[in-house]
Coordinates of C-alpha atoms and ligand atoms in Angstrom, one line a residue:
X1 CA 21.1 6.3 21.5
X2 CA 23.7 3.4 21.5
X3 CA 25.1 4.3 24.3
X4 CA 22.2 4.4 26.7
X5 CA 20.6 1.1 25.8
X6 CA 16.6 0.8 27.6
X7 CA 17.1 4.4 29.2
X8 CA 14.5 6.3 27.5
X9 CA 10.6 6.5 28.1
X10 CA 10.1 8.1 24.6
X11 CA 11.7 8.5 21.9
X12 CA 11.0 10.7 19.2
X13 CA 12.5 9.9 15.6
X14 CA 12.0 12.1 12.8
X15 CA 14.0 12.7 10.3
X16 CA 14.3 14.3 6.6
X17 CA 13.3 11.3 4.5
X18 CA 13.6 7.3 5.9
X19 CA 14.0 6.4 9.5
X20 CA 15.4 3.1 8.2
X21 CA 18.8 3.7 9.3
X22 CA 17.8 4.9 13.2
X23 CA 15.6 2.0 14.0
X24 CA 18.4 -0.7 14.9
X25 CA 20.1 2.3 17.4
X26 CA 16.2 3.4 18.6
X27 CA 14.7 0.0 19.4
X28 CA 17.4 -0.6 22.0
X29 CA 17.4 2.7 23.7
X30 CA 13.7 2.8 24.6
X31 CA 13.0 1.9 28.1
X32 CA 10.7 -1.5 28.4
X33 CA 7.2 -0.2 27.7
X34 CA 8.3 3.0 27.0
X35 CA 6.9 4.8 23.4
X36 CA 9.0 5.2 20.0
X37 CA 7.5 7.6 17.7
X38 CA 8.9 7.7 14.1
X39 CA 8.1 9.5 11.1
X40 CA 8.8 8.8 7.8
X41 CA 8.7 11.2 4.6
X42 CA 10.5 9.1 1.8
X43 CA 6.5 7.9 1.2
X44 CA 7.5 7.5 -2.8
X45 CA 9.8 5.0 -1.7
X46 CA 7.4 3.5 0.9
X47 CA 4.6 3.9 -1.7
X48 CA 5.8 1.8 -4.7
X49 CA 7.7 4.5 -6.7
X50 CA 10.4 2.7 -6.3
X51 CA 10.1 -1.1 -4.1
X52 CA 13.7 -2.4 -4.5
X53 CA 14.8 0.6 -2.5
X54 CA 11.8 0.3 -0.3
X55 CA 12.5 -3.5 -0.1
X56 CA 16.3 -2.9 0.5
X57 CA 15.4 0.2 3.5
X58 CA 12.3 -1.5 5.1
X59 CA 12.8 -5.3 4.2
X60 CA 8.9 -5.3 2.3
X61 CA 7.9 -5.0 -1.5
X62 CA 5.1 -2.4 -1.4
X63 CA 2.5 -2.4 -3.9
X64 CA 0.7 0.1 -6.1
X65 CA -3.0 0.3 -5.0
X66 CA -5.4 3.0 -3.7
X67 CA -4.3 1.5 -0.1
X68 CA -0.3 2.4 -0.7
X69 CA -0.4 5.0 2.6
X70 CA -1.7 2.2 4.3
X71 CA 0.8 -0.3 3.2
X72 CA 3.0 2.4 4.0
X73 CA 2.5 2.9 7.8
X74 CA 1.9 -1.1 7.9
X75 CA 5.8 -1.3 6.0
X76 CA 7.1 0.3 8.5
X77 CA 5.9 -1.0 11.6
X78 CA 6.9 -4.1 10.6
X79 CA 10.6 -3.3 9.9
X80 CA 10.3 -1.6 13.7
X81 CA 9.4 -5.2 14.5
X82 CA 12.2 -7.2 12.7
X83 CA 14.8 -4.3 14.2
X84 CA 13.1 -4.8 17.7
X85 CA 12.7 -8.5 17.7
X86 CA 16.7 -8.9 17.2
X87 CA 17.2 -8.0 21.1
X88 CA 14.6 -10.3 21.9
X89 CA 11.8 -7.2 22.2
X90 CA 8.5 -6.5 20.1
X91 CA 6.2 -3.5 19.8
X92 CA 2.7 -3.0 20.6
X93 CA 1.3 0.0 18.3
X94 CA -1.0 2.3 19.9
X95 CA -1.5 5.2 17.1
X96 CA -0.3 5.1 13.5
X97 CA -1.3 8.2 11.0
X98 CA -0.7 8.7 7.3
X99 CA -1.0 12.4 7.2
X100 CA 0.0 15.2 4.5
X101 CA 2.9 13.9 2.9
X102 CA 4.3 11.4 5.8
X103 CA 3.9 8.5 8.0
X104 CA 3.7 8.7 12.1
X105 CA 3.5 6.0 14.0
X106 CA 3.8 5.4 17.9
X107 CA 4.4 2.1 19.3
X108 CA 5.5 0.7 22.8
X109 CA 8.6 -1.7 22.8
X110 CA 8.6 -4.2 25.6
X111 CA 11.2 -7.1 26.4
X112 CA 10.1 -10.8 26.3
X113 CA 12.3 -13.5 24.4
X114 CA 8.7 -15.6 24.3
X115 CA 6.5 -13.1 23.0
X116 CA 8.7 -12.7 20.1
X117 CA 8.3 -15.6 19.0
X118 CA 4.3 -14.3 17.9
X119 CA 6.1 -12.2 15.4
X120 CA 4.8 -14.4 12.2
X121 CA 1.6 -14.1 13.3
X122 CA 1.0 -10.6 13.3
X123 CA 3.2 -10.3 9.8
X124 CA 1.4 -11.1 6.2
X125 CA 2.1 -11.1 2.5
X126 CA -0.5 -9.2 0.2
X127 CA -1.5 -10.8 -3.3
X128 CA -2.6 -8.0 -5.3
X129 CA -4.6 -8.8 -9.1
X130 CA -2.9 -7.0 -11.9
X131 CA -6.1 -6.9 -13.3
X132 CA -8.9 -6.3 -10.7
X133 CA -6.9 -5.0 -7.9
X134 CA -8.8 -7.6 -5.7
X135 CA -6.0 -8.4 -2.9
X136 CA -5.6 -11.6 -0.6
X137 CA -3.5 -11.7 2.7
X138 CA -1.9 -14.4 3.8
X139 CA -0.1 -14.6 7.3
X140 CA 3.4 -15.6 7.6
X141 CA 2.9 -18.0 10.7
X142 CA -0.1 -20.0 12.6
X143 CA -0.6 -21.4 15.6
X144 CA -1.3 -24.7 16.5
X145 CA -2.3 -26.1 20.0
X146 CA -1.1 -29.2 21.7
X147 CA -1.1 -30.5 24.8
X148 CA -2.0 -27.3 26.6
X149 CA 1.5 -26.0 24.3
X150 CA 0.7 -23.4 21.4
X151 CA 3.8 -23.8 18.4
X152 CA 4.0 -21.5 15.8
X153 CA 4.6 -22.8 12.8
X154 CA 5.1 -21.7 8.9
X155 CA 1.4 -20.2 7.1
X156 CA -0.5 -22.3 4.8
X157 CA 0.1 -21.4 1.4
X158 CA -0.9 -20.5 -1.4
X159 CA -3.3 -18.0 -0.1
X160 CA -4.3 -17.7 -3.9
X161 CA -4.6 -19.6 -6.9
X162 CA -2.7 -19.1 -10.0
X163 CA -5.0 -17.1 -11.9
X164 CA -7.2 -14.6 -9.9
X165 CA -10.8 -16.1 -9.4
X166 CA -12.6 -12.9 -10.2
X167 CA -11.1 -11.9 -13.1
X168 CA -8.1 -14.7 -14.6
X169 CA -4.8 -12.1 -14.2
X170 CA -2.0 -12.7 -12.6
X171 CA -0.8 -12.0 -8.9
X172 CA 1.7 -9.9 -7.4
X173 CA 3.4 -10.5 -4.1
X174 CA 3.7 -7.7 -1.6
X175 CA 4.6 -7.6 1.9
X176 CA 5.6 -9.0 4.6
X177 CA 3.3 -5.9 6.2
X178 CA 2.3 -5.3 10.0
X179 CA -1.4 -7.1 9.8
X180 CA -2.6 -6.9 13.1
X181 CA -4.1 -4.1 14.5
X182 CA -2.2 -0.7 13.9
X183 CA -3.6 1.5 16.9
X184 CA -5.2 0.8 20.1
X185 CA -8.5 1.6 20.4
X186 CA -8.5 2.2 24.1
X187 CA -5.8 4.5 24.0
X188 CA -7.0 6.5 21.5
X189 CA -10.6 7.4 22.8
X190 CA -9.1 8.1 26.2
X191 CA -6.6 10.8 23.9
X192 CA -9.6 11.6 22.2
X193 CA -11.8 12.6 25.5
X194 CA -8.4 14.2 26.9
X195 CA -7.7 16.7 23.9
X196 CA -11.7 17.1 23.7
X197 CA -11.5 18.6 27.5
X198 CA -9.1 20.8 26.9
X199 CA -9.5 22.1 23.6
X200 CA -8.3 25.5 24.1
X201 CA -4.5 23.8 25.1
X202 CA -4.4 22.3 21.3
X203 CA -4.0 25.0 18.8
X204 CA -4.6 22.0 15.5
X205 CA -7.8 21.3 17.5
X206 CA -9.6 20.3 14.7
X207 CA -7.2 18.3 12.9
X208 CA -6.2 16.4 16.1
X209 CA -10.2 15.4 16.6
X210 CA -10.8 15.0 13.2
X211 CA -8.1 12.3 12.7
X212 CA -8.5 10.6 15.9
X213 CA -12.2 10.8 15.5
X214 CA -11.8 9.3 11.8
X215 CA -9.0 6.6 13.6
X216 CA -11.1 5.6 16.6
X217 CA -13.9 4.3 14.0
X218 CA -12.2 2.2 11.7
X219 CA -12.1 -1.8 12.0
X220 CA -9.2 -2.2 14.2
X221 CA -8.7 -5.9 12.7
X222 CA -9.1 -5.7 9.0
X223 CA -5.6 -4.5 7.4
X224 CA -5.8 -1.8 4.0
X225 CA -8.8 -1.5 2.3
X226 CA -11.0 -1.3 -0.7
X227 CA -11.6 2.3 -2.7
X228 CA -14.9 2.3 -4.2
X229 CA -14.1 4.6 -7.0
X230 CA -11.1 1.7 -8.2
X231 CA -14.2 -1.0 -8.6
X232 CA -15.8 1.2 -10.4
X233 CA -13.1 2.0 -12.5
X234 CA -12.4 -1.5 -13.0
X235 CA -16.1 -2.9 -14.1
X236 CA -16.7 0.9 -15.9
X237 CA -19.7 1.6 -14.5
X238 CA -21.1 4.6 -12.5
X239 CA -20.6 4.9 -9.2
X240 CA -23.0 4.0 -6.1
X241 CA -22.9 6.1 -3.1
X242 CA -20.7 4.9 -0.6
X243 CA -24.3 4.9 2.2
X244 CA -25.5 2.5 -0.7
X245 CA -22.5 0.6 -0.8
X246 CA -22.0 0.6 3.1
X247 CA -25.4 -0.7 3.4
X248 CA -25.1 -3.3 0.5
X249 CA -22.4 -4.8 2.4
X250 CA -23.8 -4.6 5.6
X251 CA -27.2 -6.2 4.2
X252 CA -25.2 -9.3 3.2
X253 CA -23.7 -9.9 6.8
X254 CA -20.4 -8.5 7.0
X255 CA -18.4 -5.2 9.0
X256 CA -17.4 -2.0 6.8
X257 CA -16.1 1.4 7.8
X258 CA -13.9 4.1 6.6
X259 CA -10.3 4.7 7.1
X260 CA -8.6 7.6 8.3
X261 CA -5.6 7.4 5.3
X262 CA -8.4 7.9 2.2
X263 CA -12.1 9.9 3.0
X264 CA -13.4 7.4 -0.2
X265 CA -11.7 4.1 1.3
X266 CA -13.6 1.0 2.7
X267 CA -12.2 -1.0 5.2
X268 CA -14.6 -4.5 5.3
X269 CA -13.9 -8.3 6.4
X270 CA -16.3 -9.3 3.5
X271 CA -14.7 -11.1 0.9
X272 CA -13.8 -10.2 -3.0
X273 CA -16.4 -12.6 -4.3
X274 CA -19.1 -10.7 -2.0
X275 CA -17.6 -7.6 -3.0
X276 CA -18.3 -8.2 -6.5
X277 CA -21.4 -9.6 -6.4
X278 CA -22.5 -6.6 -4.8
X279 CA -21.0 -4.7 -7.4
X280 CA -22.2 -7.3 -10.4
X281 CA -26.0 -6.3 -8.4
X282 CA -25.6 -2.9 -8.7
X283 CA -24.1 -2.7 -12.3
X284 CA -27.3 -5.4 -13.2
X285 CA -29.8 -1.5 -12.6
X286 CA -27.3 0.4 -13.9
X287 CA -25.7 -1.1 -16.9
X288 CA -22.3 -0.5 -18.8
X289 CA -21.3 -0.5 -22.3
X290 CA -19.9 -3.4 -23.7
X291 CA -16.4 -3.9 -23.5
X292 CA -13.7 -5.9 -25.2
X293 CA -14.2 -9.3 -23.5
X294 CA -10.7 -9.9 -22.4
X295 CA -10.9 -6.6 -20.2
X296 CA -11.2 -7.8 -16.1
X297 CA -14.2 -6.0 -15.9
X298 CA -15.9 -7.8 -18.9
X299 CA -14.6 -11.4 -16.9
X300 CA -16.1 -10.2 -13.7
X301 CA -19.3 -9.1 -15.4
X302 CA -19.7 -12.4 -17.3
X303 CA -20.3 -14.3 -14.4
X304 CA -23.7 -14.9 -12.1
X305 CA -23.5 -13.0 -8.9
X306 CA -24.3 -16.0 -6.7
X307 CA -25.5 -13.2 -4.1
X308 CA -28.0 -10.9 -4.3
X309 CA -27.2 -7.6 -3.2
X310 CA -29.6 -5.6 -0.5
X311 CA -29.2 -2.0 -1.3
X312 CA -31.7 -0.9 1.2
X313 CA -30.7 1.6 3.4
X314 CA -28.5 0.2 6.6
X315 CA -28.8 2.0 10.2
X316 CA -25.0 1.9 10.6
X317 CA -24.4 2.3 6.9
X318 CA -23.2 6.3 8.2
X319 CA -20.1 6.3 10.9
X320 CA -21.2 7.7 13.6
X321 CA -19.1 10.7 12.8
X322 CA -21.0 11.2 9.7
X323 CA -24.5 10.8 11.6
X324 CA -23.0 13.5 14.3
X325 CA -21.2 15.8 11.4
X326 CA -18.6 16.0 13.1
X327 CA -15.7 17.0 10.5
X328 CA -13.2 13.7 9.5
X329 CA -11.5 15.0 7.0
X330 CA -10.6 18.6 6.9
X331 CA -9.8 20.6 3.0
X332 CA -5.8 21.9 2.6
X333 CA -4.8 25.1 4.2
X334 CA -3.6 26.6 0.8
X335 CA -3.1 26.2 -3.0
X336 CA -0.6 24.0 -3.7
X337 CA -0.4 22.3 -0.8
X338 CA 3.0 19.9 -1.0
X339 CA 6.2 19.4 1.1
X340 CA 8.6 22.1 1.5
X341 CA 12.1 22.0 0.7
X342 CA 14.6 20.7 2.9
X343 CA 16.5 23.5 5.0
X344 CA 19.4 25.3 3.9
X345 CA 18.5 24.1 0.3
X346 CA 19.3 26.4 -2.7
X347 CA 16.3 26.6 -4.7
X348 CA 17.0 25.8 -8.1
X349 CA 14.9 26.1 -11.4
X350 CA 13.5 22.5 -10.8
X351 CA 11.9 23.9 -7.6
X352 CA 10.4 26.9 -9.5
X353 CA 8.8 25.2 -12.3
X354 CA 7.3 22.6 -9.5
X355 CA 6.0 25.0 -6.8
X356 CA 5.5 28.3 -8.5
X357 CA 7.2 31.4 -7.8
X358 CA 4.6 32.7 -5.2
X359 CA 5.0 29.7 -3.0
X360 CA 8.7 29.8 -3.3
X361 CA 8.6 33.4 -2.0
X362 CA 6.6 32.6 0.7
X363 CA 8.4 29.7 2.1
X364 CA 11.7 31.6 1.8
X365 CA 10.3 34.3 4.2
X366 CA 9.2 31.9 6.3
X367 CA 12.6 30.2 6.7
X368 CA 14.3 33.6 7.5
X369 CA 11.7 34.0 10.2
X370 CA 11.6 30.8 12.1
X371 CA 14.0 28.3 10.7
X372 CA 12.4 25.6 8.5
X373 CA 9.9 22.5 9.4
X374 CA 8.9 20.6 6.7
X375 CA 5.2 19.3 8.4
X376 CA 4.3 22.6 10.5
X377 CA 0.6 22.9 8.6
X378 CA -2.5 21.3 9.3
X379 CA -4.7 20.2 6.7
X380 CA -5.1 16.7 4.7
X381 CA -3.9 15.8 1.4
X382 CA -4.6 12.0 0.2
X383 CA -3.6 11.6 -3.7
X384 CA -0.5 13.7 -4.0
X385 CA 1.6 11.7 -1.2
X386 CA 3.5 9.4 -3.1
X387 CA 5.4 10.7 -5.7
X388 CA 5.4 14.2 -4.8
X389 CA 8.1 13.8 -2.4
X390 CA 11.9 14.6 -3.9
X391 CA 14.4 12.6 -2.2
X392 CA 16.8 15.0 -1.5
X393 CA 18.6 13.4 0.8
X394 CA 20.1 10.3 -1.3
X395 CA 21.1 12.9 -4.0
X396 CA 24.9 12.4 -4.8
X397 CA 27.2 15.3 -4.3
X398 CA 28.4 15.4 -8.1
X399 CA 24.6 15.9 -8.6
X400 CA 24.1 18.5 -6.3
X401 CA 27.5 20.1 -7.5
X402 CA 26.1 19.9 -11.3
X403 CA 23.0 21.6 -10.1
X404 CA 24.6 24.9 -8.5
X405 CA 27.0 25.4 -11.5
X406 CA 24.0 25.4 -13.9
X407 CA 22.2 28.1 -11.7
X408 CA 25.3 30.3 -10.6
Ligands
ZN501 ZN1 -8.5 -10.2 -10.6

């Protein structure tokens, strides 16, 4: 790719485990407007398993919290960014999925030494409450206008106090994440009206609607998101329906929909205070055992909600998805549904105990017939994508070596 610098009008990365060491060669090789698509597996390294070596790969702490696939895709973009803005070019993203056990993301890479400099802007920091889970961005630059001139200049900070309003814990500091918007709308109905008309060329029909149907109805300016079931965990109370909960939101004046990377995540501009007063409402006709009263949700529940939550039923509390039932989320082709094992890899007794025999079999057949491709299923897995994904390609040879000997 180094060698033919702006030549290509796409570029397809994808390899087993991070991209991180591609980008720098990728970024320059892609002609100006032309597409760079990228995949990354290594998601427990992009999800918080392990943020120094996400930090030292990617350049960004990520965080553990029900939005880490998000934080994921948004990680990465950003190092794209930094890689692209050191030959004076940015991207544009126009679709970015968290799917099965990876990240996918397509972006366009144009040339302009003046439009880099908008690179702050679009970059934030996430404060994430190690008690609450409530999280605060805060941008890296703003803008400020003079004279008909527009400087950028360093974020106001802190974007938090100290102590976390809602509940007294401490912060931590995420980031710097991709915060503006992560697909572009336009582009992705017209993709979604293209595969629609020719349904019959797209053999993962349904899983090609059904994410870009779930994609084309999220809040294109809200970064990560809330999961209802994590509020709920945190106050220990029941849980409302997420109509009731879209609705409550809606009532008091604010934007919510769902997101494409969790079927029980809320994307909405409202916020935390709102968020739980709402909850503090709800929790008020539906009450809780008492709690030890240094617990988060015993802080947050102390306290007055200043607003009064409208749980009556909102017209656009269902997406218009939902309202259409048209399928968004679609179950796991089969048991055990994980990644498969890298090719030409000897299957040791680690693998056995992890995947079952059966599955083993099966795959092992399968390589024999058609090679191996670690993503060639359909079907959607949300919880099991961090963690569950061995990083065989950083293991030392000693290691590997140790491993054989022990099976032979
Ligand atoms: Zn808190």
């Amino acid at each position: 790719m180094l060698t033919h610098p702006n030549e290509f009008d796409v570029v397809d990365l994808d390899p087993y485990g991070a991209p991180s060491v591609f980008l720098d060669s990728a970024v320059q090789s892609v002609a100006d407007g032309g597409i760079l698509m990228c995949t990354a597996t290594d998601m427990a390294v992009l999800c918080a398993a392990n943020g120094e070596v996400c930090y030292s790969k990617y350049g960004s702490y990520p965080l553990r919290g029900k939005y880490c696939h998000e934080m994921a895709l948004r990680i990465l973009l950003a190092s794209i960014e930094s890689h692209a803005n050191r030959y004076k070019r940015y991207i544009v993203p126009v679709l970015s999925v968290q799917m099965d056990f990876y990240v996918r993301v397509f972006v366009r890479i144009y040339t302009s030494a003046s439009d880099v400099k908008n690179t702050p802007l679009k970059l934030s920091y996430v404060y994430q409450c190690i008690g609450c889970d409530s999280f605060h961005l805060q941008t890296v630059g703003r803008t400020v206008s003079k004279d008909k001139s527009v400087r950028c200049l360093p974020g106001f900070g802190p974007a938090v106090p100290q102590e976390c309003s809602d509940c007294g814990k401490k912060f931590n500091m995420g980031g710097p994440i991709w915060s503006a918007p992560i697909h572009d709308q336009e582009w992705v109905a017209a993709m979604l009206a293209n595969v629609k008309s020719m349904k019959e060329r797209y053999p993962a029909y349904e899983r090609i609607s059904a994410v870009l149907t779930t994609v084309s109805e999220e809040l294109p300016d809200i970064p990560l998101f809330l999961s209802l079931h994590n509020l709920c965990a945190t106050l220990k109370c029941t849980s409302p329906s997420a109509v009731i909960f879209r609705s409550a939101v809606i009532n008091a004046g604010y934007r919510i929909s769902g997101t494409h990377v969790n079927p029980l995540g809320l994307k909405t501009d409202a916020p935390m205070n709102v968020i739980w007063d709402i909850m503090r409402c709800w929790v008020r006709n539906h009450p809780v055992k008492a709690q030890p009263s240094d617990q988060s949700g015993s802080v947050i529940l102390a306290k007055e909600p200043v607003l009064q939550a409208n749980f009556a039923r909102a017209v656009a509390s269902l997406s218009q998805a939902q309202a259409k039932k048209v399928a968004r989320f679609l179950p796991n082709p089969e048991r055990n549904w994980g990644p498969k094992l890298r090719a030409g890899r000897q299957i040791t007794s680690k693998h056995v105990s992890l995947l079952g025999p059966k599955a083993l079999n099966a795959m092992s057949n399968h390589e024999i017939g058609e090679g191996s491709n670690h993503e060639n299923g359909d079907g959607s897995n949300h919880e099991n994508g961090d963690g569950s994904n061995h990083e065989d390609a950083e293991e030392p040879a000693a290691k590997r070596k140790k491993t054989e000997e022990s099976d032979s």
